[in-house]
JSON list of C-alpha atoms in Angstrom, two decimals:
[
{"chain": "A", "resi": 1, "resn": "UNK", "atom": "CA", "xyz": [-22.19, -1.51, -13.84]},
{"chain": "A", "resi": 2, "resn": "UNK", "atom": "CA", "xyz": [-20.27, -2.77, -16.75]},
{"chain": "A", "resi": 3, "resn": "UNK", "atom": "CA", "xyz": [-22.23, -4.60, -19.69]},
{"chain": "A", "resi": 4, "resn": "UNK", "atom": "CA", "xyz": [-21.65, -8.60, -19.87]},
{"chain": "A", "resi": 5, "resn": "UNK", "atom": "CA", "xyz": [-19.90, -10.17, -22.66]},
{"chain": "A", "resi": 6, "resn": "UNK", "atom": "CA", "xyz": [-23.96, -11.62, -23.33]},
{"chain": "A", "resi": 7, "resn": "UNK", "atom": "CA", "xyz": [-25.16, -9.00, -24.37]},
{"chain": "A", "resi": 8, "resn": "UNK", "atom": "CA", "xyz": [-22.33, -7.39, -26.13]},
{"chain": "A", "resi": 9, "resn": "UNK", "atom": "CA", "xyz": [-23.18, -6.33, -30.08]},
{"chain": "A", "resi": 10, "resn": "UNK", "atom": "CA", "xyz": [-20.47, -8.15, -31.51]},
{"chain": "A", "resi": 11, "resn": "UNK", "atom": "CA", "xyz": [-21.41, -11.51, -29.96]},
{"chain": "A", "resi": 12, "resn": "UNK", "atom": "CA", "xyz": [-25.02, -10.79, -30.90]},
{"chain": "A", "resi": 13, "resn": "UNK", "atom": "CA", "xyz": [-24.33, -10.31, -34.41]},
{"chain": "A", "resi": 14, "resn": "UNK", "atom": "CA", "xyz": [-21.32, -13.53, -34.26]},
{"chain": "A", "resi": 15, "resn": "UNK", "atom": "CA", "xyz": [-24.44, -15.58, -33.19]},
{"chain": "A", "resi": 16, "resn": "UNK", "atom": "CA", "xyz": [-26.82, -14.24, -35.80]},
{"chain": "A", "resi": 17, "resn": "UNK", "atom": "CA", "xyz": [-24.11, -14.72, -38.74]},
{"chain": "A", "resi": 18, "resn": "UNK", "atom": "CA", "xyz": [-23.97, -18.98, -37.41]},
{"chain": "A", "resi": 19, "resn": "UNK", "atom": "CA", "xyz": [-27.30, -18.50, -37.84]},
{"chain": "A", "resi": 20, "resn": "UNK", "atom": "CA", "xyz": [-27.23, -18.05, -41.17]},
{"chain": "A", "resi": 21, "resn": "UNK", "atom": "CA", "xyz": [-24.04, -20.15, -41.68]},
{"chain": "A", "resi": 22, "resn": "UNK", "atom": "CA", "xyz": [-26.40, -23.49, -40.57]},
{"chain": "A", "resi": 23, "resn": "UNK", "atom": "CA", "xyz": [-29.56, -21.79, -42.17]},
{"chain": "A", "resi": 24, "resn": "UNK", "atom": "CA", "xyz": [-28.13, -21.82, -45.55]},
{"chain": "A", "resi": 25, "resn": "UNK", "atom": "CA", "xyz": [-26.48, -24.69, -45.37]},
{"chain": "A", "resi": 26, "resn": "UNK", "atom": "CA", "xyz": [-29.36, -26.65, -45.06]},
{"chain": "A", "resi": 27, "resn": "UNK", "atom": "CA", "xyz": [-31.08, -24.72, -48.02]},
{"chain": "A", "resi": 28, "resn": "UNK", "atom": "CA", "xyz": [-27.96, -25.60, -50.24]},
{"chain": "A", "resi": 29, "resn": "UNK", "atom": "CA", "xyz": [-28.43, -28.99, -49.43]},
{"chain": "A", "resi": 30, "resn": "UNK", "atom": "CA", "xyz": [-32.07, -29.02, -50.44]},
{"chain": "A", "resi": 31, "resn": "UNK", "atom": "CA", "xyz": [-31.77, -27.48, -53.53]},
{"chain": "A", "resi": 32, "resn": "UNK", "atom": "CA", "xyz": [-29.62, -30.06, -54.53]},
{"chain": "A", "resi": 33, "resn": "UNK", "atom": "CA", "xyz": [-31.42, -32.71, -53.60]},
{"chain": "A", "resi": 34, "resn": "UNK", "atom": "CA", "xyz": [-34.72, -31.29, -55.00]},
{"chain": "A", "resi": 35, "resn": "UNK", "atom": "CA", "xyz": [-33.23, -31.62, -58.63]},
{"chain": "A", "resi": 36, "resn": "UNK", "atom": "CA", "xyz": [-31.95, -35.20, -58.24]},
{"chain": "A", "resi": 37, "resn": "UNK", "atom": "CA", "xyz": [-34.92, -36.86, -60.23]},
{"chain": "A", "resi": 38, "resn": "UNK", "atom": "CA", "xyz": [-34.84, -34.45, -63.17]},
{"chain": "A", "resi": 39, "resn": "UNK", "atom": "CA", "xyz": [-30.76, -34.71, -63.19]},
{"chain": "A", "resi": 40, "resn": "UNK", "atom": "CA", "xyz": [-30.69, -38.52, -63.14]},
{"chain": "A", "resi": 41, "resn": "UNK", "atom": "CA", "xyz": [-33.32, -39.07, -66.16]},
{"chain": "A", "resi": 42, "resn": "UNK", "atom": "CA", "xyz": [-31.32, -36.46, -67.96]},
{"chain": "A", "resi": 43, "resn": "UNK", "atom": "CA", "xyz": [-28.19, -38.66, -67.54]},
{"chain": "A", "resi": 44, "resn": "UNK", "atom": "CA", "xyz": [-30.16, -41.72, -67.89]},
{"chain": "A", "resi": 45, "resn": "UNK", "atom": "CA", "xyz": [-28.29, -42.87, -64.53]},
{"chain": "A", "resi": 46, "resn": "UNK", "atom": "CA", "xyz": [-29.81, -46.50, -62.93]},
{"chain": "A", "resi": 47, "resn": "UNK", "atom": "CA", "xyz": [-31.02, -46.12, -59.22]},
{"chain": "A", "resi": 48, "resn": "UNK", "atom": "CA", "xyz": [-26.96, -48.40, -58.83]},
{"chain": "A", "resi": 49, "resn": "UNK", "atom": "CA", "xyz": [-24.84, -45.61, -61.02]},
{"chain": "A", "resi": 50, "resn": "UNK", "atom": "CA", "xyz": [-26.77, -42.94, -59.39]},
{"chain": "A", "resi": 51, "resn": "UNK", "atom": "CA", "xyz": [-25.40, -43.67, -56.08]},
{"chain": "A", "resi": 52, "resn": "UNK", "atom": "CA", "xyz": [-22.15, -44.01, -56.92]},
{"chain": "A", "resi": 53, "resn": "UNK", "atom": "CA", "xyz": [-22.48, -40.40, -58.26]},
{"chain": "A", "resi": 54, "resn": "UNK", "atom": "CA", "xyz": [-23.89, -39.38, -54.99]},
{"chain": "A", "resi": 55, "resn": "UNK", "atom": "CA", "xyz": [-21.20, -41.41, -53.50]},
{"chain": "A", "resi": 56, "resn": "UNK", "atom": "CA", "xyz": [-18.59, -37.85, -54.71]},
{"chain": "A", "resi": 57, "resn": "UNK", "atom": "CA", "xyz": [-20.87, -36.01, -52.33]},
{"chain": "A", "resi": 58, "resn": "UNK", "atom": "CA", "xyz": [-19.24, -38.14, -49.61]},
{"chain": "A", "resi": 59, "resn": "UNK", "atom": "CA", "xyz": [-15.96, -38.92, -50.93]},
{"chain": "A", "resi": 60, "resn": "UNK", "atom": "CA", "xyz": [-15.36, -34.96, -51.30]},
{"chain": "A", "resi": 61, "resn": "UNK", "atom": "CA", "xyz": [-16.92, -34.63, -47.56]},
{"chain": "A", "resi": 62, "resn": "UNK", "atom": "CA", "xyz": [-14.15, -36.95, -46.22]},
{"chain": "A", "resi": 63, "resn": "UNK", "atom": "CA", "xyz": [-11.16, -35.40, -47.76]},
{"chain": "A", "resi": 64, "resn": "UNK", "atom": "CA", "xyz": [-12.52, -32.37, -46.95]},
{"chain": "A", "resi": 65, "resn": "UNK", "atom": "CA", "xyz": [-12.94, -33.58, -42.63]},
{"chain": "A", "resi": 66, "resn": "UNK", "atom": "CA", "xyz": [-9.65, -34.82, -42.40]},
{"chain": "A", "resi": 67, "resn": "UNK", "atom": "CA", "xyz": [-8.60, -31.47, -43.52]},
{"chain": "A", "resi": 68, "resn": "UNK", "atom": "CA", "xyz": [-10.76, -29.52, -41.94]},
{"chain": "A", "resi": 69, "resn": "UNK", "atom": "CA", "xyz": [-9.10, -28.45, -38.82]},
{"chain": "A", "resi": 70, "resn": "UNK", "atom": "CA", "xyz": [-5.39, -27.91, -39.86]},
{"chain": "A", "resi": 71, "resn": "UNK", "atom": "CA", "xyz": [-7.98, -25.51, -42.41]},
{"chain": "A", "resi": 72, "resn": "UNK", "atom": "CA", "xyz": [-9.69, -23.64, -39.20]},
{"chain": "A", "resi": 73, "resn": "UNK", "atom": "CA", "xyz": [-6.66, -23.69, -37.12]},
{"chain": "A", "resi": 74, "resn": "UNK", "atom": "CA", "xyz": [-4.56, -22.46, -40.21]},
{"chain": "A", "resi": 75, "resn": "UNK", "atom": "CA", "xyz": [-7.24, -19.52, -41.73]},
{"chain": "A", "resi": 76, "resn": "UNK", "atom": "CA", "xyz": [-10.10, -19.39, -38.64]},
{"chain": "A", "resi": 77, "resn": "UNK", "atom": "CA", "xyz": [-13.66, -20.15, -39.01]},
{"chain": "A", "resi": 78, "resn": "UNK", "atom": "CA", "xyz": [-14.80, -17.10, -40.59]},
{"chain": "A", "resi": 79, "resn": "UNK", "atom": "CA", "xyz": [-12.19, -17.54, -43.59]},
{"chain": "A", "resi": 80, "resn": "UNK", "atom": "CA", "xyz": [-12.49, -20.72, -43.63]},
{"chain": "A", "resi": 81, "resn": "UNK", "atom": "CA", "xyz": [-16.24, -20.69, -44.25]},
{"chain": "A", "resi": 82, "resn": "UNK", "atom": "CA", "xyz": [-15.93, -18.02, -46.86]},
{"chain": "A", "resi": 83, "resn": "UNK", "atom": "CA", "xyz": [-13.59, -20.17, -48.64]},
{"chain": "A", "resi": 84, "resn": "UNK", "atom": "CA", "xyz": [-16.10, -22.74, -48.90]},
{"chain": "A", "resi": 85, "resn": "UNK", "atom": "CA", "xyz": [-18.92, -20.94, -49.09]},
{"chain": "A", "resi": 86, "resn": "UNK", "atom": "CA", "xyz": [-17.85, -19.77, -52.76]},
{"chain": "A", "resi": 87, "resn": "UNK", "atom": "CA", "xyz": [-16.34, -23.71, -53.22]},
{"chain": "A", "resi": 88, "resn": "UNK", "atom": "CA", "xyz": [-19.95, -24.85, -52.63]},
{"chain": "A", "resi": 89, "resn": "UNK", "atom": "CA", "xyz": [-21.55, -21.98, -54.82]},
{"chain": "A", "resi": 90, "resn": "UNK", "atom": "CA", "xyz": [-18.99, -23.32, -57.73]},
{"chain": "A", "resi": 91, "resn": "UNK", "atom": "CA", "xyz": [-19.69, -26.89, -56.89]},
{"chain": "A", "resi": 92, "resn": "UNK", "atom": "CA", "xyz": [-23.70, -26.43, -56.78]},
{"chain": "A", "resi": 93, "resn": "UNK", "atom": "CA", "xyz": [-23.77, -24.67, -59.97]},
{"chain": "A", "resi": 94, "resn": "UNK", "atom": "CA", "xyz": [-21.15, -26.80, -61.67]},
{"chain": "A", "resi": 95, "resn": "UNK", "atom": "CA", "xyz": [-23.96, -29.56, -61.29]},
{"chain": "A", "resi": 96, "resn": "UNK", "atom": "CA", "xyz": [-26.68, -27.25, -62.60]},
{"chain": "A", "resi": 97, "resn": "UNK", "atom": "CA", "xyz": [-24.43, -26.91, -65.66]},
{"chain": "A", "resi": 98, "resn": "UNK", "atom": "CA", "xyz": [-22.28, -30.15, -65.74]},
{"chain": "A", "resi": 99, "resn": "UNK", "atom": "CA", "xyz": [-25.11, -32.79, -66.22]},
{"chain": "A", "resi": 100, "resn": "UNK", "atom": "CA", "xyz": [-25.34, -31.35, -69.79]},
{"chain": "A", "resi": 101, "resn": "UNK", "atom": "CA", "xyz": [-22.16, -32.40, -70.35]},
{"chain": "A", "resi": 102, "resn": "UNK", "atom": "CA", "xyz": [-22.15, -36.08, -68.67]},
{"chain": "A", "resi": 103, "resn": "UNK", "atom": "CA", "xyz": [-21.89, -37.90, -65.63]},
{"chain": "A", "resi": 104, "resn": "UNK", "atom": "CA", "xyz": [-17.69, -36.98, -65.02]},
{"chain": "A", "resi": 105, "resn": "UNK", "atom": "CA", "xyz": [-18.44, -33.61, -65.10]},
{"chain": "A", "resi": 106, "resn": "UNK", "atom": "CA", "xyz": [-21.28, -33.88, -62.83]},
{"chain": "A", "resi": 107, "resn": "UNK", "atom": "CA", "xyz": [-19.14, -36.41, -60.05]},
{"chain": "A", "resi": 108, "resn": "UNK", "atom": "CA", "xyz": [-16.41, -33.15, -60.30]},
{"chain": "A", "resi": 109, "resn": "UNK", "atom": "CA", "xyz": [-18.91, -30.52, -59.11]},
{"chain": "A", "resi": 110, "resn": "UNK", "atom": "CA", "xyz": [-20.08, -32.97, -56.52]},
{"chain": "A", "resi": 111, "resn": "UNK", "atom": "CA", "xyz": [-17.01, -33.75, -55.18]},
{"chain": "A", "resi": 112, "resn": "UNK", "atom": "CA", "xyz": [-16.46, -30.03, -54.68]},
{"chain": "A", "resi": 113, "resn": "UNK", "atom": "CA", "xyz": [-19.58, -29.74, -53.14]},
{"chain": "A", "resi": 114, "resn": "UNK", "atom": "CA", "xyz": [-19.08, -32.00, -50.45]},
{"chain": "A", "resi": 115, "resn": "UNK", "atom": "CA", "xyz": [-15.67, -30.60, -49.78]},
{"chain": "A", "resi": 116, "resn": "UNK", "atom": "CA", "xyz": [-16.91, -27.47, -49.03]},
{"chain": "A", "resi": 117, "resn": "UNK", "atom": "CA", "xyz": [-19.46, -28.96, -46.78]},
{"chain": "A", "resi": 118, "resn": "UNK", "atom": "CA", "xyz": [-17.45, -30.77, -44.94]},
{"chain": "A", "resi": 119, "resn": "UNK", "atom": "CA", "xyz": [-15.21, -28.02, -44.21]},
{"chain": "A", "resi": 120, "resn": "UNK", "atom": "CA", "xyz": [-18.03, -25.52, -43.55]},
{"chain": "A", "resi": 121, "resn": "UNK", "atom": "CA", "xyz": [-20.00, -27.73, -41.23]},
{"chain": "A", "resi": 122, "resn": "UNK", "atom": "CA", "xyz": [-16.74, -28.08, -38.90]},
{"chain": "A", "resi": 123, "resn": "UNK", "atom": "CA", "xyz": [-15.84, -24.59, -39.42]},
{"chain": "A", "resi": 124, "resn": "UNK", "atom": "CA", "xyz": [-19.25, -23.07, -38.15]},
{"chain": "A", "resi": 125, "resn": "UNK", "atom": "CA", "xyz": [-19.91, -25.24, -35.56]},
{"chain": "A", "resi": 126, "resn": "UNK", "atom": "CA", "xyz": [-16.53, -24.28, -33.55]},
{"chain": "A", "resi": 127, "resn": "UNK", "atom": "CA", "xyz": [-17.72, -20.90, -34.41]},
{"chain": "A", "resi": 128, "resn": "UNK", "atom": "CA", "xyz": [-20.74, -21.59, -32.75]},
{"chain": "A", "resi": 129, "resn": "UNK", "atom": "CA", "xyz": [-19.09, -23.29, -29.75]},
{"chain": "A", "resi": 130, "resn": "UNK", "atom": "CA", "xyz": [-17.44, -19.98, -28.90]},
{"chain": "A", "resi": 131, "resn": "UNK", "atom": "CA", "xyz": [-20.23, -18.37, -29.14]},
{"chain": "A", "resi": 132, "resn": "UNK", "atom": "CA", "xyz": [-22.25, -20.17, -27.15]},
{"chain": "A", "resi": 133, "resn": "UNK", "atom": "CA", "xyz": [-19.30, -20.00, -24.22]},
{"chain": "A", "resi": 134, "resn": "UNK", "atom": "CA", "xyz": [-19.62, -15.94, -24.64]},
{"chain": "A", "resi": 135, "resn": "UNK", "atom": "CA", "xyz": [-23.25, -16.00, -24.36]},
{"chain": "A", "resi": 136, "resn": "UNK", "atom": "CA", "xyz": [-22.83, -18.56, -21.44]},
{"chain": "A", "resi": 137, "resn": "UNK", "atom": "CA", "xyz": [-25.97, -20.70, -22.39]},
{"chain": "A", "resi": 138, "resn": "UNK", "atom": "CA", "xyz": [-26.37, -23.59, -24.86]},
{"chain": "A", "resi": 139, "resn": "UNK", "atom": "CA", "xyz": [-27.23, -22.19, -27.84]},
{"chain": "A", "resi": 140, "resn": "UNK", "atom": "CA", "xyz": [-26.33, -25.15, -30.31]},
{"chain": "A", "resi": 141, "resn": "UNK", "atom": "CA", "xyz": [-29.46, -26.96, -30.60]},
{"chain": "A", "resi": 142, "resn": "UNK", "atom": "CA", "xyz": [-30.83, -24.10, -32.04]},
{"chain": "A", "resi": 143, "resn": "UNK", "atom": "CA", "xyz": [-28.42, -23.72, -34.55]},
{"chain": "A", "resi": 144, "resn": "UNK", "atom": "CA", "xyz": [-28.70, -27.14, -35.65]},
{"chain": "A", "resi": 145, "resn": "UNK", "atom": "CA", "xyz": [-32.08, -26.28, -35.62]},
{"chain": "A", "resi": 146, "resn": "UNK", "atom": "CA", "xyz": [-31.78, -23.62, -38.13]},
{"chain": "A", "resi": 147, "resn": "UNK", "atom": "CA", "xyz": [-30.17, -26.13, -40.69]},
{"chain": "A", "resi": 148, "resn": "UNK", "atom": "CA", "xyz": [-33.17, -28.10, -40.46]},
{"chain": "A", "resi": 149, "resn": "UNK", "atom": "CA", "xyz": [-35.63, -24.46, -41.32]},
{"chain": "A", "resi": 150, "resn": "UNK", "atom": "CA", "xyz": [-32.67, -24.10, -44.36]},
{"chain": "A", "resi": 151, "resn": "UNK", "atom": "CA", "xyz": [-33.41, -27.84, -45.61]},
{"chain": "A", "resi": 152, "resn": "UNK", "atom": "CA", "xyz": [-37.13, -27.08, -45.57]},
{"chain": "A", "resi": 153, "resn": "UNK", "atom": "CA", "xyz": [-36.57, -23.63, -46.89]},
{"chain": "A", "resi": 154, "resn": "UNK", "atom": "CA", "xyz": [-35.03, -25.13, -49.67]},
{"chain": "A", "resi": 155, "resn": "UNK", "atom": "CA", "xyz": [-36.97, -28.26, -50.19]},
{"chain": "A", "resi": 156, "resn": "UNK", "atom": "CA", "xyz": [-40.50, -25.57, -50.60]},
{"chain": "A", "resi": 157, "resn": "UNK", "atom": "CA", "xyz": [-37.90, -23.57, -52.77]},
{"chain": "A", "resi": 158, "resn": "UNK", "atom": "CA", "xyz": [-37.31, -27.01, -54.86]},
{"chain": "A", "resi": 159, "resn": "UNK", "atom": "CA", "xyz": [-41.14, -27.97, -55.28]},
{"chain": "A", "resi": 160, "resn": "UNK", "atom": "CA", "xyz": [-42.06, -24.71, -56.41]},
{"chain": "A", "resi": 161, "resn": "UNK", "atom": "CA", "xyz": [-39.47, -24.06, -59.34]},
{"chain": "A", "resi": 162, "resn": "UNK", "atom": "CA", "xyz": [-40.24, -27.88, -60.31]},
{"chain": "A", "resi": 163, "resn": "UNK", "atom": "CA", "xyz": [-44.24, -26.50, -60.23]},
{"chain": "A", "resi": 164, "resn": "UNK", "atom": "CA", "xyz": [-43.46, -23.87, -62.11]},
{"chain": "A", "resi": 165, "resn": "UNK", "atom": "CA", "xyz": [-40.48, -25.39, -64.68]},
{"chain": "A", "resi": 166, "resn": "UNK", "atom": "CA", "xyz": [-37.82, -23.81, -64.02]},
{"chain": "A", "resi": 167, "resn": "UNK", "atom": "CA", "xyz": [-34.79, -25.22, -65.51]},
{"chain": "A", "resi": 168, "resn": "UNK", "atom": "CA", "xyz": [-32.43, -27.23, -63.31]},
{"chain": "A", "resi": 169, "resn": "UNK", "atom": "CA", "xyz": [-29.21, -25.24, -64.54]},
{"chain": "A", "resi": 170, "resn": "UNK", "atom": "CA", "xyz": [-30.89, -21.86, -63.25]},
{"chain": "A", "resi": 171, "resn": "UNK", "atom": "CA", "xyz": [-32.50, -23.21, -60.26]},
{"chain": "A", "resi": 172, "resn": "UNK", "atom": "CA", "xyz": [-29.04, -24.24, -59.33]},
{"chain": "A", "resi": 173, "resn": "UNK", "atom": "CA", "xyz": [-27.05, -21.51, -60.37]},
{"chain": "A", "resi": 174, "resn": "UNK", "atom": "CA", "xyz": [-29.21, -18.95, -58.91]},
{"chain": "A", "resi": 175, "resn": "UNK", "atom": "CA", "xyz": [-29.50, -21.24, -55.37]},
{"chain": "A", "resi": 176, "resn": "UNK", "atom": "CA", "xyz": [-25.47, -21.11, -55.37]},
{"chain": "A", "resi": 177, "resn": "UNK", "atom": "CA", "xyz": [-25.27, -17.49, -55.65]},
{"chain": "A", "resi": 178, "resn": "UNK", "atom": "CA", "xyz": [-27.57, -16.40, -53.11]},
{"chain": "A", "resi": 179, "resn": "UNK", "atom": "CA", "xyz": [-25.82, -18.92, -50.79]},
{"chain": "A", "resi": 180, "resn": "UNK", "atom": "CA", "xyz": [-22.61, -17.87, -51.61]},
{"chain": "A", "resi": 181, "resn": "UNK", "atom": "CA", "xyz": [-23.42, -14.20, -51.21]},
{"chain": "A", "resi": 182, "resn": "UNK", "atom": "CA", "xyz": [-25.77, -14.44, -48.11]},
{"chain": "A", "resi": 183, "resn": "UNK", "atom": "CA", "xyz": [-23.47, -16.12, -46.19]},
{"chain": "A", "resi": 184, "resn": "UNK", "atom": "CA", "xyz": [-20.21, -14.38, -47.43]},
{"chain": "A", "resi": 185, "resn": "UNK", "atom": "CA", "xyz": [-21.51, -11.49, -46.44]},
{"chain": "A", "resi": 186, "resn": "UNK", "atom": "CA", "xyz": [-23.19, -12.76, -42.84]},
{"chain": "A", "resi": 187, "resn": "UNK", "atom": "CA", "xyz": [-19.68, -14.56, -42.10]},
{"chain": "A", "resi": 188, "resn": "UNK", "atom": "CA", "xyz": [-17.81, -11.20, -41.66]},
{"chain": "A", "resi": 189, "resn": "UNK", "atom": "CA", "xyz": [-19.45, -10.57, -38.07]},
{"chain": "A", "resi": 190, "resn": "UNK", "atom": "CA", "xyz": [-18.18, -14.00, -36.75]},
{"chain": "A", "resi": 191, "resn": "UNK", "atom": "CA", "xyz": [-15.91, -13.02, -33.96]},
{"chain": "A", "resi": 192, "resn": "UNK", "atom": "CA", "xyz": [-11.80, -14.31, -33.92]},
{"chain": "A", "resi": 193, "resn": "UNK", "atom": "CA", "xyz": [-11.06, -17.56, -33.24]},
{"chain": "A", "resi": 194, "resn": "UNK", "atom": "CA", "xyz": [-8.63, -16.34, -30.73]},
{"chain": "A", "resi": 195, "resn": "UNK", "atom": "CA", "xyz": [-10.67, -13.93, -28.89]},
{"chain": "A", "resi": 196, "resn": "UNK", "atom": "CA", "xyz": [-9.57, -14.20, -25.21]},
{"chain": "A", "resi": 197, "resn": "UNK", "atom": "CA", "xyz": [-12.87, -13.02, -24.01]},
{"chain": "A", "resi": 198, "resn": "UNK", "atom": "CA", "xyz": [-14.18, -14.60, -20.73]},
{"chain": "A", "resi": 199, "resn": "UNK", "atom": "CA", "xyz": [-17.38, -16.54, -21.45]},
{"chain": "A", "resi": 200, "resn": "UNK", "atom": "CA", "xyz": [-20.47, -14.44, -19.58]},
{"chain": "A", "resi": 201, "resn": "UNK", "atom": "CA", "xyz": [-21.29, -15.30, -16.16]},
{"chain": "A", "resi": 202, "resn": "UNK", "atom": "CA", "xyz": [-25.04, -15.92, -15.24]}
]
């Protein structure tokens, strides 16, 4: 009896790597917003100015949706997240370093943040459509579900190296790397966008 496309490695280990795509996703999210307080009294920002600097999150998120699938048509999911996993790494620890130098250079990095999160949120979740048709069970909620452990993940992450003073610029820059490395390096077992594989049959 041949073995179904369920239970084959690859799709195993394409389903692990989303995993990790929504997991730290969430944490890079929380790690952000864990340093909000300390970055807006540096800057001296009003609760008004500081959402129109939170606004570049979501200015940067738009461009980056209504580019988004010429981008994962164009490169596929698993460059395509790659690409913005190392955008967001340079976005997140441009804002670690840039509030030192003002509010423009801190509405730069954010804009690049959102960008890339825009693009990787699309680019995963069609990677974790076809995976879910290969495993031939819905499997999205959980992933979704894993960007909520990443936002707690990082939120714990947040109060702790507030506890324990850690500067913003390292938090940051350190919380950007490991992102940008973990999933990097987790991305390379998502499976091609134009795998013909049948989706398994219960």
């Amino acid at each position: 009896m041949s073995t179904t496309v369920e239970t084959a490695p690859e799709v195993r280990a394409a389903s692990r790597a989303v995993y990790f795509a929504f997991i730290m996703c969430g944490f890079s999210m929380a790690s952000w917003a864990s340093r909000i307080p300390q970055i807006r009294d540096a800057l001296g920002l009003t609760p008004s100015r500081l959402g129109l600097v939170l606004l570049a999150i979501a200015v940067g998120s738009i461009a980056s949706l209504l580019l988004a699938g010429q981008l994962v048509a164009h490169f596929g999911s698993r460059r395509t997240v790659t690409a913005m996993a190392a955008l967001l790494g340079v976005g997140l620890s441009g804002a670690g370093l840039g509030y030192h130098a003002g509010v423009p250079a801190v509405i730069v990095a954010l804009f690049l943040f959102g960008f890339a999160n825009g693009a990787w949120d699309v680019a995963m979740n069609v990677q974790g459509a076809m995976v879910e048709r290969k495993l031939g069970k819905a499997i999205m909620p959980r992933y979704h579900a894993g960007f909520s452990v990443g936002t707690v993940a990082g939120a714990l992450v947040g109060a702790a190296v507030v506890a324990l003073h850690l500067s913003v610029t390292w938090h940051l820059i350190i919380s950007a790397v490991l992102v940008a490395v973990v999933v990097m390096i987790s991305v390379q077992a998502f499976l091609p966008d134009d795998d013909g594989t049948e989706p398994a049959v219960l």
